PDB file of C-alpha atoms and ligand atoms in Angstrom:
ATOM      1  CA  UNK A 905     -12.373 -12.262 -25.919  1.00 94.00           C
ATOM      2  CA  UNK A 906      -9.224 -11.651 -27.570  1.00 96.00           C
ATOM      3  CA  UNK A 907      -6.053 -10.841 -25.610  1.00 97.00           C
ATOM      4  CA  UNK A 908      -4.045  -8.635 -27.163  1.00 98.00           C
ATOM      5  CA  UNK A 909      -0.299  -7.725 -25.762  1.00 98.00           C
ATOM      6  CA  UNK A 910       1.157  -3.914 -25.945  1.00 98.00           C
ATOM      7  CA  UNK A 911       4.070  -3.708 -28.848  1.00 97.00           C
ATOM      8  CA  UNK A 912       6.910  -3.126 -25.970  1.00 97.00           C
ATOM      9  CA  UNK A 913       5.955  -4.029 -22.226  1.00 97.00           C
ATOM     10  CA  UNK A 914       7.942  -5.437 -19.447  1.00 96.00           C
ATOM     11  CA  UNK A 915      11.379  -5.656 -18.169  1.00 95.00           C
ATOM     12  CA  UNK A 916      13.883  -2.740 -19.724  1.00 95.00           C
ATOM     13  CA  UNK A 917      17.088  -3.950 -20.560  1.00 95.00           C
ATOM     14  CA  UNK A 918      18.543  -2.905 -17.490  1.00 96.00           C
ATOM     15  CA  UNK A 919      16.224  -4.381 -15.147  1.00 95.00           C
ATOM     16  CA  UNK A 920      16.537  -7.642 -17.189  1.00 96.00           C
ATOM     17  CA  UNK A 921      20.631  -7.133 -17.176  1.00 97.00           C
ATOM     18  CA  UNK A 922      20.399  -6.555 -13.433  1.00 97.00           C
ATOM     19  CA  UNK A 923      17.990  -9.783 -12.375  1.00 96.00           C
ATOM     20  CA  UNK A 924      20.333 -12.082 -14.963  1.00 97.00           C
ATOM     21  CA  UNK A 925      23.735 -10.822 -12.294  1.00 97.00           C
ATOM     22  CA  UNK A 926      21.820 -11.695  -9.404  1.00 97.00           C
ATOM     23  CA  UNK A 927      20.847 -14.976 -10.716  1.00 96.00           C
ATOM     24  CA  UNK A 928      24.240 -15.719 -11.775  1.00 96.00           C
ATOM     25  CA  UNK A 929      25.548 -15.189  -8.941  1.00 96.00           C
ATOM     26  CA  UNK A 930      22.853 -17.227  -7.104  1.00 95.00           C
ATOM     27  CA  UNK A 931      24.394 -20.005  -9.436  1.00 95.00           C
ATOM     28  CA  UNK A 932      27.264 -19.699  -8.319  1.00 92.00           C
ATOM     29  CA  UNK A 933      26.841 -20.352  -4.506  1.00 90.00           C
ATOM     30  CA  UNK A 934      26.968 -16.863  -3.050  1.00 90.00           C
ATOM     31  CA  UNK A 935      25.253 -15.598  -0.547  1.00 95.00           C
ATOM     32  CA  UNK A 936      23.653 -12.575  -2.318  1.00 97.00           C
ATOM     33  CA  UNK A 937      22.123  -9.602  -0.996  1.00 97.00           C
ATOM     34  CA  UNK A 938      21.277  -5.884  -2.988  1.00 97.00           C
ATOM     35  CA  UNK A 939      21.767  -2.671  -1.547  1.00 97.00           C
ATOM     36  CA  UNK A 940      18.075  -1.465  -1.640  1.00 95.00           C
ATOM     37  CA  UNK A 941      15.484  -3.895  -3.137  1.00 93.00           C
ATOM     38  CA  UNK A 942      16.782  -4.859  -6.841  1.00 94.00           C
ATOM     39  CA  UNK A 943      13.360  -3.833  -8.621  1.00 90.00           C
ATOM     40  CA  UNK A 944       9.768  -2.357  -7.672  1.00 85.00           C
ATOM     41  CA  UNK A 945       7.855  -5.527  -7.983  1.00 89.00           C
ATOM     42  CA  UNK A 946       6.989  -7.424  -5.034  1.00 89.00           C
ATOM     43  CA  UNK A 947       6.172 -10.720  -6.872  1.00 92.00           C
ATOM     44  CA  UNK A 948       9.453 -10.657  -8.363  1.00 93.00           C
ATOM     45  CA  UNK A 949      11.565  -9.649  -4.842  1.00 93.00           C
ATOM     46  CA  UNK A 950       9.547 -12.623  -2.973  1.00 94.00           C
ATOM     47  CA  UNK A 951      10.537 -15.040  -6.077  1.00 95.00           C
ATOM     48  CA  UNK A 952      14.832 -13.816  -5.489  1.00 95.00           C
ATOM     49  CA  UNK A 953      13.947 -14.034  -1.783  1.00 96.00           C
ATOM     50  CA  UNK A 954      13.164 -17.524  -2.587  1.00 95.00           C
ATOM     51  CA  UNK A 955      16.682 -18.315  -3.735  1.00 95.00           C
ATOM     52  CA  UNK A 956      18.373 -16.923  -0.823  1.00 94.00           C
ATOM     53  CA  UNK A 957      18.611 -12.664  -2.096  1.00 96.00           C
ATOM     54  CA  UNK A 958      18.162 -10.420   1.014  1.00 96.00           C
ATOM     55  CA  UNK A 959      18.079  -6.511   0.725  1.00 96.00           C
ATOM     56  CA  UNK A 960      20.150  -4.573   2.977  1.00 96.00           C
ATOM     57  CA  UNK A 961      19.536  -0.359   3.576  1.00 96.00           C
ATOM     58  CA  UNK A 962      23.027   0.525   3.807  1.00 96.00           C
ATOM     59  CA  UNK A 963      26.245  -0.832   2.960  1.00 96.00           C
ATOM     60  CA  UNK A 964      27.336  -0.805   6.786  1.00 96.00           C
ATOM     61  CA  UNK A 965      25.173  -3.896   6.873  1.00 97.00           C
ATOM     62  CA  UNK A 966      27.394  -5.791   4.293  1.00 96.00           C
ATOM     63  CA  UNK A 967      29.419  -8.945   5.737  1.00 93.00           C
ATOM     64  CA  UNK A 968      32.730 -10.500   4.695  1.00 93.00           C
ATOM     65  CA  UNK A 969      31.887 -13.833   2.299  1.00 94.00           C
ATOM     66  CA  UNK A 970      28.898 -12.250   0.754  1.00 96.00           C
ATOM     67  CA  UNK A 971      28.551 -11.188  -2.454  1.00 97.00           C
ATOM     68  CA  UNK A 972      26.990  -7.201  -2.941  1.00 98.00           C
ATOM     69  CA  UNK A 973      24.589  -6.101  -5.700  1.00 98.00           C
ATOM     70  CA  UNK A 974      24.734  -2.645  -6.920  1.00 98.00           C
ATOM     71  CA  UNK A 975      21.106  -2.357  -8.729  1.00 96.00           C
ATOM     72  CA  UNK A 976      20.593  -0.577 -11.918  1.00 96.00           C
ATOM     73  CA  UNK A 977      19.990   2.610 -10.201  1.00 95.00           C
ATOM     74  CA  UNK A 978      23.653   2.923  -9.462  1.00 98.00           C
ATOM     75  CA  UNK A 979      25.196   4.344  -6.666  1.00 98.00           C
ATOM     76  CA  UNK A 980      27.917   7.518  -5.212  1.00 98.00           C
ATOM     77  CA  UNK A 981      31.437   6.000  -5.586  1.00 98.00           C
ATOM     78  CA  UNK A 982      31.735   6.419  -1.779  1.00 98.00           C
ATOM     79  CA  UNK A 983      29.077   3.827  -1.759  1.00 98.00           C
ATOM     80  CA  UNK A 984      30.669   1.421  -3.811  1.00 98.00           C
ATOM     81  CA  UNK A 985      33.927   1.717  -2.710  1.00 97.00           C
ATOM     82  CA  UNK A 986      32.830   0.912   1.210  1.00 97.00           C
ATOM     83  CA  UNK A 987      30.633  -2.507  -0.654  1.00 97.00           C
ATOM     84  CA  UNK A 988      34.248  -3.349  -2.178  1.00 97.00           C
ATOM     85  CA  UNK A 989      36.211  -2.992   0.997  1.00 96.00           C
ATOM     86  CA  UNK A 990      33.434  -5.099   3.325  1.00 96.00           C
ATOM     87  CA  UNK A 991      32.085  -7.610   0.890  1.00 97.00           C
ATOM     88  CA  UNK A 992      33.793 -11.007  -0.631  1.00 96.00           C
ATOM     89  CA  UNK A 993      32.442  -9.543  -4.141  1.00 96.00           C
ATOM     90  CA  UNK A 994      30.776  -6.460  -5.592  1.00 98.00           C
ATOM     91  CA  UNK A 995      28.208  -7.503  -8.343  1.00 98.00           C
ATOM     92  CA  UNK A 996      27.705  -3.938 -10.234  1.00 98.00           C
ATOM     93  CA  UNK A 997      24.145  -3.977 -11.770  1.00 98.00           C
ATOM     94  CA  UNK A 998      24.197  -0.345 -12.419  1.00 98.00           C
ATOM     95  CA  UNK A 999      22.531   0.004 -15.910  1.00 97.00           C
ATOM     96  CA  UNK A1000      25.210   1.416 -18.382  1.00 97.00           C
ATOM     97  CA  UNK A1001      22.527   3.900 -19.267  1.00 97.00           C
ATOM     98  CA  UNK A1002      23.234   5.460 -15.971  1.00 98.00           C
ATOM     99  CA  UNK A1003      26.436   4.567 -16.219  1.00 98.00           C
ATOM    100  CA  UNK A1004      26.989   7.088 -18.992  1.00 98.00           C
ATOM    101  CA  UNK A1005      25.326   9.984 -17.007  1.00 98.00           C
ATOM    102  CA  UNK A1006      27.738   9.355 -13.738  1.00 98.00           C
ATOM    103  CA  UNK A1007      31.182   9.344 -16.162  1.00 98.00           C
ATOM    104  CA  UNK A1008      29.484  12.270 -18.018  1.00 98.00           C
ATOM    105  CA  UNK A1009      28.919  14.183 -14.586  1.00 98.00           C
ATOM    106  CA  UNK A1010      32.410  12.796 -14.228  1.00 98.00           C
ATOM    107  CA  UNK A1011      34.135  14.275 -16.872  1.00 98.00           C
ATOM    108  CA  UNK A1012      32.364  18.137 -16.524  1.00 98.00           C
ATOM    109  CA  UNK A1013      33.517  18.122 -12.619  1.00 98.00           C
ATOM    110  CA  UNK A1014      37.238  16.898 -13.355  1.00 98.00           C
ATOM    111  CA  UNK A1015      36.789  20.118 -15.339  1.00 98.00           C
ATOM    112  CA  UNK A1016      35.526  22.435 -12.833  1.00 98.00           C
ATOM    113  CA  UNK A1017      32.665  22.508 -14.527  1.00 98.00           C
ATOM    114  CA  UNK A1018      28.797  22.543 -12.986  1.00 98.00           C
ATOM    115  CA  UNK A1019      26.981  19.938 -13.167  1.00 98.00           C
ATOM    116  CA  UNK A1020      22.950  20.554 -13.565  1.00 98.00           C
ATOM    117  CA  UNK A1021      21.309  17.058 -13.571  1.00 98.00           C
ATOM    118  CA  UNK A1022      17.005  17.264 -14.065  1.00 97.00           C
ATOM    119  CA  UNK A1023      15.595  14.537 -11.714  1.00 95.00           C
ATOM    120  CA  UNK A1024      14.028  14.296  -8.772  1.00 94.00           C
ATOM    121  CA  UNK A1025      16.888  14.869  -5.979  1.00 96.00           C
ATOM    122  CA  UNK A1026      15.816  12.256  -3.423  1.00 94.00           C
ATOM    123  CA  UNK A1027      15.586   9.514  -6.373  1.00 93.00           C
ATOM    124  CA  UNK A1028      18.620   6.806  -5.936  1.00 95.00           C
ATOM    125  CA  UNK A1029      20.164   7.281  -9.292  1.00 96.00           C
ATOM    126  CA  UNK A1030      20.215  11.215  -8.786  1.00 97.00           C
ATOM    127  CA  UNK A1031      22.102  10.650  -5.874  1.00 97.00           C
ATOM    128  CA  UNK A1032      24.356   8.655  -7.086  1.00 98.00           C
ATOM    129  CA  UNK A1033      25.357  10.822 -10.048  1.00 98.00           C
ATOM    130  CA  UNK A1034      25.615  13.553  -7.803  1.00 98.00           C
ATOM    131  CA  UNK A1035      28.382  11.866  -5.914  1.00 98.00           C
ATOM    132  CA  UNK A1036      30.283  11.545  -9.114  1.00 98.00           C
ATOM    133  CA  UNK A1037      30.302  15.455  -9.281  1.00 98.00           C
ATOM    134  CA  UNK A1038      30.719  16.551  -5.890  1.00 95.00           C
ATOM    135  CA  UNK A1039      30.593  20.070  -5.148  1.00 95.00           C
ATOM    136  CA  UNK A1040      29.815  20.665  -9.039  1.00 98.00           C
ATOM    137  CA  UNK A1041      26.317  19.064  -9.188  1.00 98.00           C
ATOM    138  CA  UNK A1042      22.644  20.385  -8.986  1.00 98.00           C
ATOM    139  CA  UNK A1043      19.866  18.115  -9.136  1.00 98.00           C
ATOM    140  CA  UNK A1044      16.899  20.064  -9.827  1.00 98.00           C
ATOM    141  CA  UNK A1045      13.081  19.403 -11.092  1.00 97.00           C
ATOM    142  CA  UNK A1046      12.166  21.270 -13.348  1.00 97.00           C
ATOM    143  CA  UNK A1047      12.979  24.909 -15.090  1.00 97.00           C
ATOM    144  CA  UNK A1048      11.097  26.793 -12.080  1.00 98.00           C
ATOM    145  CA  UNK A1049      14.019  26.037 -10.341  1.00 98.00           C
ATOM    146  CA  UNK A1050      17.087  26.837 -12.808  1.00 98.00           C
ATOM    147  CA  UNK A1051      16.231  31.062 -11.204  1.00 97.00           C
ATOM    148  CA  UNK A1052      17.690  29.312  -7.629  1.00 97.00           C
ATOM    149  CA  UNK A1053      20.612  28.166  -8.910  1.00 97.00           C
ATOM    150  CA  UNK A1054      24.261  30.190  -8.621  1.00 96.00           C
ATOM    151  CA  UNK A1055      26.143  31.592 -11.583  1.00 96.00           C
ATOM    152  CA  UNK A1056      27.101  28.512 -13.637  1.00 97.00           C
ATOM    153  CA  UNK A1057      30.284  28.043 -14.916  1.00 97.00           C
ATOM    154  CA  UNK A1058      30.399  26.200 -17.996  1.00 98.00           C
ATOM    155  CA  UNK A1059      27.326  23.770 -17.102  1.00 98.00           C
ATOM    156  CA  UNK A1060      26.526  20.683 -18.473  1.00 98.00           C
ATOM    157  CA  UNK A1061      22.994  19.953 -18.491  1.00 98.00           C
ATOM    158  CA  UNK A1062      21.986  15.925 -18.615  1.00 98.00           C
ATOM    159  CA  UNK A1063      18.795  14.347 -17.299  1.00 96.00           C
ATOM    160  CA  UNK A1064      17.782  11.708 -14.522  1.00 95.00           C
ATOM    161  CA  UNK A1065      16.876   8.080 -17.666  1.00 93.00           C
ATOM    162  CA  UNK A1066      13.466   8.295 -16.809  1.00 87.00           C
ATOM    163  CA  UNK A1067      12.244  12.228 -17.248  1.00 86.00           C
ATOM    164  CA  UNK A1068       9.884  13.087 -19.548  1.00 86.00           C
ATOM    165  CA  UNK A1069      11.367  15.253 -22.690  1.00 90.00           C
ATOM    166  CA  UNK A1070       9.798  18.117 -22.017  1.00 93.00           C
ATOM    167  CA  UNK A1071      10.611  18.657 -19.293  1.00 94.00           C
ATOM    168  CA  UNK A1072      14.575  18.115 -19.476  1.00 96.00           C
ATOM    169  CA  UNK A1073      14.290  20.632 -22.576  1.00 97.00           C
ATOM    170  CA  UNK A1074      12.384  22.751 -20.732  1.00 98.00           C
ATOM    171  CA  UNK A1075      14.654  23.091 -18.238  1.00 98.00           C
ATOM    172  CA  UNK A1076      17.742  23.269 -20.580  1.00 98.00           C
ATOM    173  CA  UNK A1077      16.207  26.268 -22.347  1.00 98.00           C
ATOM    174  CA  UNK A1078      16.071  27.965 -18.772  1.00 98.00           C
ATOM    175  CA  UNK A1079      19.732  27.279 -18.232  1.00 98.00           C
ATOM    176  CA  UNK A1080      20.834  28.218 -21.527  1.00 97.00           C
ATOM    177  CA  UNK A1081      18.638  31.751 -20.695  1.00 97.00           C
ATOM    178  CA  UNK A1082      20.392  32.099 -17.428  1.00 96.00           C
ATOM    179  CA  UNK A1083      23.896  31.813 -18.225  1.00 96.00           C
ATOM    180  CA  UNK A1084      26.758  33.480 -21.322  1.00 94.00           C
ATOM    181  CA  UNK A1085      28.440  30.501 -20.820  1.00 96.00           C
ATOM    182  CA  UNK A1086      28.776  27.740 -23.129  1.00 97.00           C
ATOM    183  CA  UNK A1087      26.154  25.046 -21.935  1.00 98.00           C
ATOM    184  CA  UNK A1088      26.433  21.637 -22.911  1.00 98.00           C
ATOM    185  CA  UNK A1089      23.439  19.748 -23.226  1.00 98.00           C
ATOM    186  CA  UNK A1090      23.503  15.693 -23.681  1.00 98.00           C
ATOM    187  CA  UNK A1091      20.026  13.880 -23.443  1.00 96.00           C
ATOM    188  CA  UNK A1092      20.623  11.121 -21.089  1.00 96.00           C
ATOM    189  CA  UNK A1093      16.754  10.065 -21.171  1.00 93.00           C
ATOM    190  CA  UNK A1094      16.555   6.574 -21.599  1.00 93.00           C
ATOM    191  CA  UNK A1095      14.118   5.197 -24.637  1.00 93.00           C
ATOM    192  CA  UNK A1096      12.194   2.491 -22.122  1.00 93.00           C
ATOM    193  CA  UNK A1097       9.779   4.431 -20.930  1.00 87.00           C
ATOM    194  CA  UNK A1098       8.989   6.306 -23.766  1.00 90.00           C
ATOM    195  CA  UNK A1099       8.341   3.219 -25.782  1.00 94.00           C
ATOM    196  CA  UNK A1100       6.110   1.367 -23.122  1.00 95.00           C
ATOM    197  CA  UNK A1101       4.122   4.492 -23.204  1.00 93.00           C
ATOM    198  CA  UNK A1102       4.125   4.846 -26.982  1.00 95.00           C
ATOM    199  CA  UNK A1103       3.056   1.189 -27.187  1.00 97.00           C
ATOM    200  CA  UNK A1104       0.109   1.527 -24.339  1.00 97.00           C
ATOM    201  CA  UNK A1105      -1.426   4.647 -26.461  1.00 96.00           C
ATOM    202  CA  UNK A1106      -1.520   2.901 -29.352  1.00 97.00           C
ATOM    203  CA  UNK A1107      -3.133  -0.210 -28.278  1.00 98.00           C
ATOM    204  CA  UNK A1108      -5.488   1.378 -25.475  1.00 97.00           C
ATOM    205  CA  UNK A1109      -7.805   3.006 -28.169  1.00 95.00           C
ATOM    206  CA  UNK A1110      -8.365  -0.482 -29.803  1.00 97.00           C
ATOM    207  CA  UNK A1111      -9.279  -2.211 -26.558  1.00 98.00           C
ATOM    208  CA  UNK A1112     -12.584  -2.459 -24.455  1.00 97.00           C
ATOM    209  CA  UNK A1113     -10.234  -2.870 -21.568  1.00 98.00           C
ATOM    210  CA  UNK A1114      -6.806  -2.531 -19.904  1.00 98.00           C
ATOM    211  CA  UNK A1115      -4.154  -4.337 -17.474  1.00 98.00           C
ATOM    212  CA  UNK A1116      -1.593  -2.328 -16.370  1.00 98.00           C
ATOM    213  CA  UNK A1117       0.572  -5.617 -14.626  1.00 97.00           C
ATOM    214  CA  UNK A1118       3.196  -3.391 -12.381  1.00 95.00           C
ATOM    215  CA  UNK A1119       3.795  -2.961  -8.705  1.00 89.00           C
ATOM    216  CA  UNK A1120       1.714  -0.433  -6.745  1.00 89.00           C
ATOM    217  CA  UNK A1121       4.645   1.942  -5.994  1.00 83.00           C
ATOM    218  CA  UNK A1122       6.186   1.489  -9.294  1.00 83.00           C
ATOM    219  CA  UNK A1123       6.246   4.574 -10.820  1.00 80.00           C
ATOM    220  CA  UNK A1124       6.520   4.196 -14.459  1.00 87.00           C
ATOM    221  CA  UNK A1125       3.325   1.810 -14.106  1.00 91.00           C
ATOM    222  CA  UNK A1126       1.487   3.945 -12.399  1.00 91.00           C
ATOM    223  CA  UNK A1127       2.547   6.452 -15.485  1.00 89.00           C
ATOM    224  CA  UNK A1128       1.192   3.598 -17.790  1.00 95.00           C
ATOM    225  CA  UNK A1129      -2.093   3.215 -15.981  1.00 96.00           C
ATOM    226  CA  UNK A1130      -2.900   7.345 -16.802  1.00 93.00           C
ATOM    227  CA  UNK A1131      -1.672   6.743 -20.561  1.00 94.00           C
ATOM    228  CA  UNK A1132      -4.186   3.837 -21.248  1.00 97.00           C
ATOM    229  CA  UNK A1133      -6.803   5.401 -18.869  1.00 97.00           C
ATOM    230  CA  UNK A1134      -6.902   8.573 -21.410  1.00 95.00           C
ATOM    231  CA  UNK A1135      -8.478   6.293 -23.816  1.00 96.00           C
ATOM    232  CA  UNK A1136      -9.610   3.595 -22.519  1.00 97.00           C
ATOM    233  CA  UNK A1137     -12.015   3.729 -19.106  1.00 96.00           C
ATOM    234  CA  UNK A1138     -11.584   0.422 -17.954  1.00 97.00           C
ATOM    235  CA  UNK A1139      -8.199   0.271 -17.403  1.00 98.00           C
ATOM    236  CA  UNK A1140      -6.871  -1.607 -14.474  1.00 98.00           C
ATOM    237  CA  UNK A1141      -3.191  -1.530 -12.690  1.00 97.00           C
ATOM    238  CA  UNK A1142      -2.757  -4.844 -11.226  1.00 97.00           C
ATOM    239  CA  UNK A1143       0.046  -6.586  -9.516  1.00 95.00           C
ATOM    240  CA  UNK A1144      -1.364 -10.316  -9.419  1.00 96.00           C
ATOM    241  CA  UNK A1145      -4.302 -12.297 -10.911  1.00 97.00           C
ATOM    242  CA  UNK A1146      -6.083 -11.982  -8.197  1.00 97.00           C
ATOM    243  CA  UNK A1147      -7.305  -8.584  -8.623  1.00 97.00           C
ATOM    244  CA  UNK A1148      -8.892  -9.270 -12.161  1.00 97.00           C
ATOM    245  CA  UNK A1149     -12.728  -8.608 -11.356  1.00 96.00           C
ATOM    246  CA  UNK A1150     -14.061 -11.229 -13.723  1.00 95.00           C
ATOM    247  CA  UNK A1151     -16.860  -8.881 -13.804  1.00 94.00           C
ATOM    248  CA  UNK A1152     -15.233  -6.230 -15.677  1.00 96.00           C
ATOM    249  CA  UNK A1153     -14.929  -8.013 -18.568  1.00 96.00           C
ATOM    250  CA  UNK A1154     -18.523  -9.408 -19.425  1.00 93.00           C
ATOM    251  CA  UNK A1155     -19.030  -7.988 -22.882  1.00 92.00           C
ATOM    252  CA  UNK A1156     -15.510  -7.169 -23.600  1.00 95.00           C
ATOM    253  CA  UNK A1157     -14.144  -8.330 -26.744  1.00 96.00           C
ATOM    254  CA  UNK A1158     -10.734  -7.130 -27.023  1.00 97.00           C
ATOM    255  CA  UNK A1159      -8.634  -6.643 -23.357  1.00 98.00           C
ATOM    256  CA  UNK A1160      -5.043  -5.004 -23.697  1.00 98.00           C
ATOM    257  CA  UNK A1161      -2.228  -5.663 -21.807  1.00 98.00           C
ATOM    258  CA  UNK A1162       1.004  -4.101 -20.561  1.00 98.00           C
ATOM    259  CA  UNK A1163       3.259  -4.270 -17.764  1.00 97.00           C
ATOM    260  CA  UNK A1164       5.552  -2.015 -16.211  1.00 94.00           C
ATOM    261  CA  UNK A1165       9.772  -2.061 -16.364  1.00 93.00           C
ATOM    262  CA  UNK A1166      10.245  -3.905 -13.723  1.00 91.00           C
ATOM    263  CA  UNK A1167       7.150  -6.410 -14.155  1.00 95.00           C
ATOM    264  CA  UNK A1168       8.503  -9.810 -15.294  1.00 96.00           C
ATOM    265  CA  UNK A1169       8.087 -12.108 -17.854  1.00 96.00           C
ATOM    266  CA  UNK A1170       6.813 -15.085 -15.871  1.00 96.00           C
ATOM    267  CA  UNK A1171       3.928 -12.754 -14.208  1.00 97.00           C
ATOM    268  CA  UNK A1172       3.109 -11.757 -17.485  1.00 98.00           C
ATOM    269  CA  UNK A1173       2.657 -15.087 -18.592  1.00 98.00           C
ATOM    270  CA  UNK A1174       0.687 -16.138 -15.705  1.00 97.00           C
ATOM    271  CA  UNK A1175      -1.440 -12.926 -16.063  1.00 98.00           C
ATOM    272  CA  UNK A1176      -2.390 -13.373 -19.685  1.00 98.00           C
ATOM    273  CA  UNK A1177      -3.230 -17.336 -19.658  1.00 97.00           C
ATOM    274  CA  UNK A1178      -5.670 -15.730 -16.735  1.00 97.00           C
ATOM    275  CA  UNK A1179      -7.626 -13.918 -19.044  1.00 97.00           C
ATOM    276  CA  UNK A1180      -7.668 -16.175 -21.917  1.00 96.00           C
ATOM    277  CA  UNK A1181      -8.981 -18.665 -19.472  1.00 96.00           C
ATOM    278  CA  UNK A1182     -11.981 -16.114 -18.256  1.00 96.00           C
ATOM    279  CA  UNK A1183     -12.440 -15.076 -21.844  1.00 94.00           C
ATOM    280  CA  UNK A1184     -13.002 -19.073 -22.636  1.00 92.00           C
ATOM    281  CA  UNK A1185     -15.846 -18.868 -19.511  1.00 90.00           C
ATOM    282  CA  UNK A1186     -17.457 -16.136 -20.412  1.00 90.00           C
ATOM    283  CA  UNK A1187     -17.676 -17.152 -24.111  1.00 83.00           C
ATOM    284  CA  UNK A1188     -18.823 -20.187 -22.741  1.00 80.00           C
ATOM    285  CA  UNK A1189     -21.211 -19.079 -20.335  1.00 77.00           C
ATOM    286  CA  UNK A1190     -22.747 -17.161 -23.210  1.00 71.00           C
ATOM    287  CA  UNK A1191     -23.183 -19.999 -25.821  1.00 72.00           C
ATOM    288  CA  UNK A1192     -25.125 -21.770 -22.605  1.00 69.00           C
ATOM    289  CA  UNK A1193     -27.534 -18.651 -22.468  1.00 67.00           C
ATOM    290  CA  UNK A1194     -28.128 -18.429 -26.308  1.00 63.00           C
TER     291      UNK A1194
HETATM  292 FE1  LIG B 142      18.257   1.422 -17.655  1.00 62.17          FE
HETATM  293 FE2  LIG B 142      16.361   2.636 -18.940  1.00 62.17          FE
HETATM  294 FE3  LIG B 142      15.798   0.533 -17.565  1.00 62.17          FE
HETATM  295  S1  LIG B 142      17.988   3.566 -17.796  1.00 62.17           S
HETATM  296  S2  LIG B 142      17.248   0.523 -15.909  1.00 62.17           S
HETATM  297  S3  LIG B 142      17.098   0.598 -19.376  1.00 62.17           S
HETATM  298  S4  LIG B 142      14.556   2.339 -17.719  1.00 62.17           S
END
C-alpha cells in the first residue's frame, strides 16, 4: 500500500508564523497565554499546553508579567490596545494577510468611506476588521444580503482570507448593481485554502482511500473532507491515529493524505508512518495467505 501525500497540506503560513511567536516566546521564559485558543487542533493546543501556553476568553483576564498572544485571526484595536496596557508584552500573531484587510478597512473609513467586508460576521477576524472601520463597516454573507444594506458611499468591497471566490465576486457584482458610486473592489482571499483544496482534488481521484488529518471543528478540514469525498468514497477526517479502522484499508493500494491549516507537521508525521506500518501488515498478512 503506497502512501501518497497531497501536493500542499498542513500548516498555512500564518498558522506556522503564529505557533513559531508562541514558541519563541516560550524560549524566552514568559509566561504565555493567547487570547482565544491559537489554532483549531486539539493535539496541537494540548502539545503548547505542555510548555506552559494557557488560553484566556477575554483580555480582562490578562495579568501584569505575562506575555499576550494576538493569534492570526487578529483582533479590534480596542482589543489590543487593553492587552498592551495590562500585559508585560503583546506578542502580535495576527497573519499579515489579515493584516492587509484591517489597514485596508483602515484607510476607506479614515475616508468616510463604507466599508462592505464578505465573511461570516460572528467569525474572529471579521470582527476584528470591523473594529478598524467603525461605524463604516458591514460584514455580510453573501450577495442576498447586499439589498439590506443602506446607500453606500463610496464602498470598498474586500473579503473575510478564507471565502470562497465566488462568492466574494458574487457579492461584489451585487454591490456594484446597487450603488452609482465608485466601488472599489480588492480580493483579500487568501491562496491557502484554495491550494489545499486544489491539491486534495487532484490526488483524491488517484487514491482507493483518504485521510483528512484536521480537528473536528476545523472548518477548512471539514471543507477538505467534502472535496476528496466527491471522488473518492472512502475518505476519512481524522484527528489522531487512533481512528484509522485498519479495516478500511484491506485491498487498498494507494491511500491519500492531507491535513487541514492548522494540522501540524509532527501529527502528520506520526499519522503517515501509521499507515505505512498497516500497509507493511496487511501486505504481510497477505503473502502468509498466498
Ligand atoms: Fe493567514 Fe491564509 Fe493562514 S490568511 S492564517 S495564511 S489561511
Amino acid at each position: 500500500m503506497k502512501v501518497l501525500l497531497a501536493n500542499e497540506y498542513g500548516f498555512c503560513f500564518g498558522v506556522e508564523r503564529a505557533v513559531e511567536m508562541v514558541e519563541e516566546a516560550i524560549s524566552n521564559g514568559a509566561s504565555v497565554r493567547t487570547l482565544g485558543p491559537l489554532i483549531h487542533n486539539p493535539q496541537e493546543m494540548q502539545r503548547l499546553a505542555h510548555e506552559g501556553v494557557t488560553t484566556i476568553q477575554e483580555p480582562v483576564q490578562i495579568k501584569r508579567g505575562e506575555t499576550a498572544v494576538i493569534r492570526a485571526h487578529g483582533v479590534t484595536p480596542d482589543v489590543q490596545k487593553e492587552l498592551e496596557e495590562k500585559a508585560s508584552k503583546v506578542v502580535d500573531a495576527t497573519c499579515p494577510f489579515v493584516t492587509r484587510v484591517q489597514k485596508l478597512a483602515a484607510r476607506a473609513a479614515a475616508q468616510d468611506r463604507h466599508v462592505i467586508v464578505v465573511g461570516s460576521p460572528d467569525h474572529p477576524e471579521m470582527i476584528g476588521v470591523k473594529g478598524y472601520a467603525p461605524d463604516h463597516a458591514f460584514v455580510i454573507r453573501d450577495e442576498t444580503e447586499v439589498a439590506g444594506l443602506p446607500e453606500l458611499r463610496r464602498p470598498l468591497v474586500v473579503s473575510q482570507t478564507t471565502i470562497k471566490a465566488k462568492t466574494f465576486f458574487d457579492t461584489a457584482d451585487a454591490v456594484r448593481s446597487k450603488t452609482k458610486d465608485t466601488v472599489e473592489v480588492v480580493n483579500t482571499i487568501c491562496s491557502a485554502t484554495r491550494d489545499r483544496q486544489d491539491a486534495a482534488r487532484a490526488l483524491a481521484g488517484m487514491v482507493d482511500a483518504f485521510y483528512i488529518i484536521g480537528g473536528r471543528h476545523s472548518s477548512n478540514s471539514v471543507k477538505l473532507l467534502a472535496v476528496c469525498k466527491e471522488q473518492c468514497e472512502k475518505s476519512f477526517l481524522i484527528e489522531t491515529e487512533e481512528e484509522i479502522n485498519e479495516n478500511d484499508l484491506v485491498g487498498v493500494e494507494r491511500v491519500g493524505v492531507t491535513a487541514g491549516a492548522s494540522t501540524p507537521d509532527w501529527l502528520i508525521r506520526k499519522i503517515v508512518t501509521h499507515l505505512e506500518e498497516i500497509g507493511e501488515r496487511l501486505s504481510d498478512s497477505l503473502s502468509l495467505k498466498l
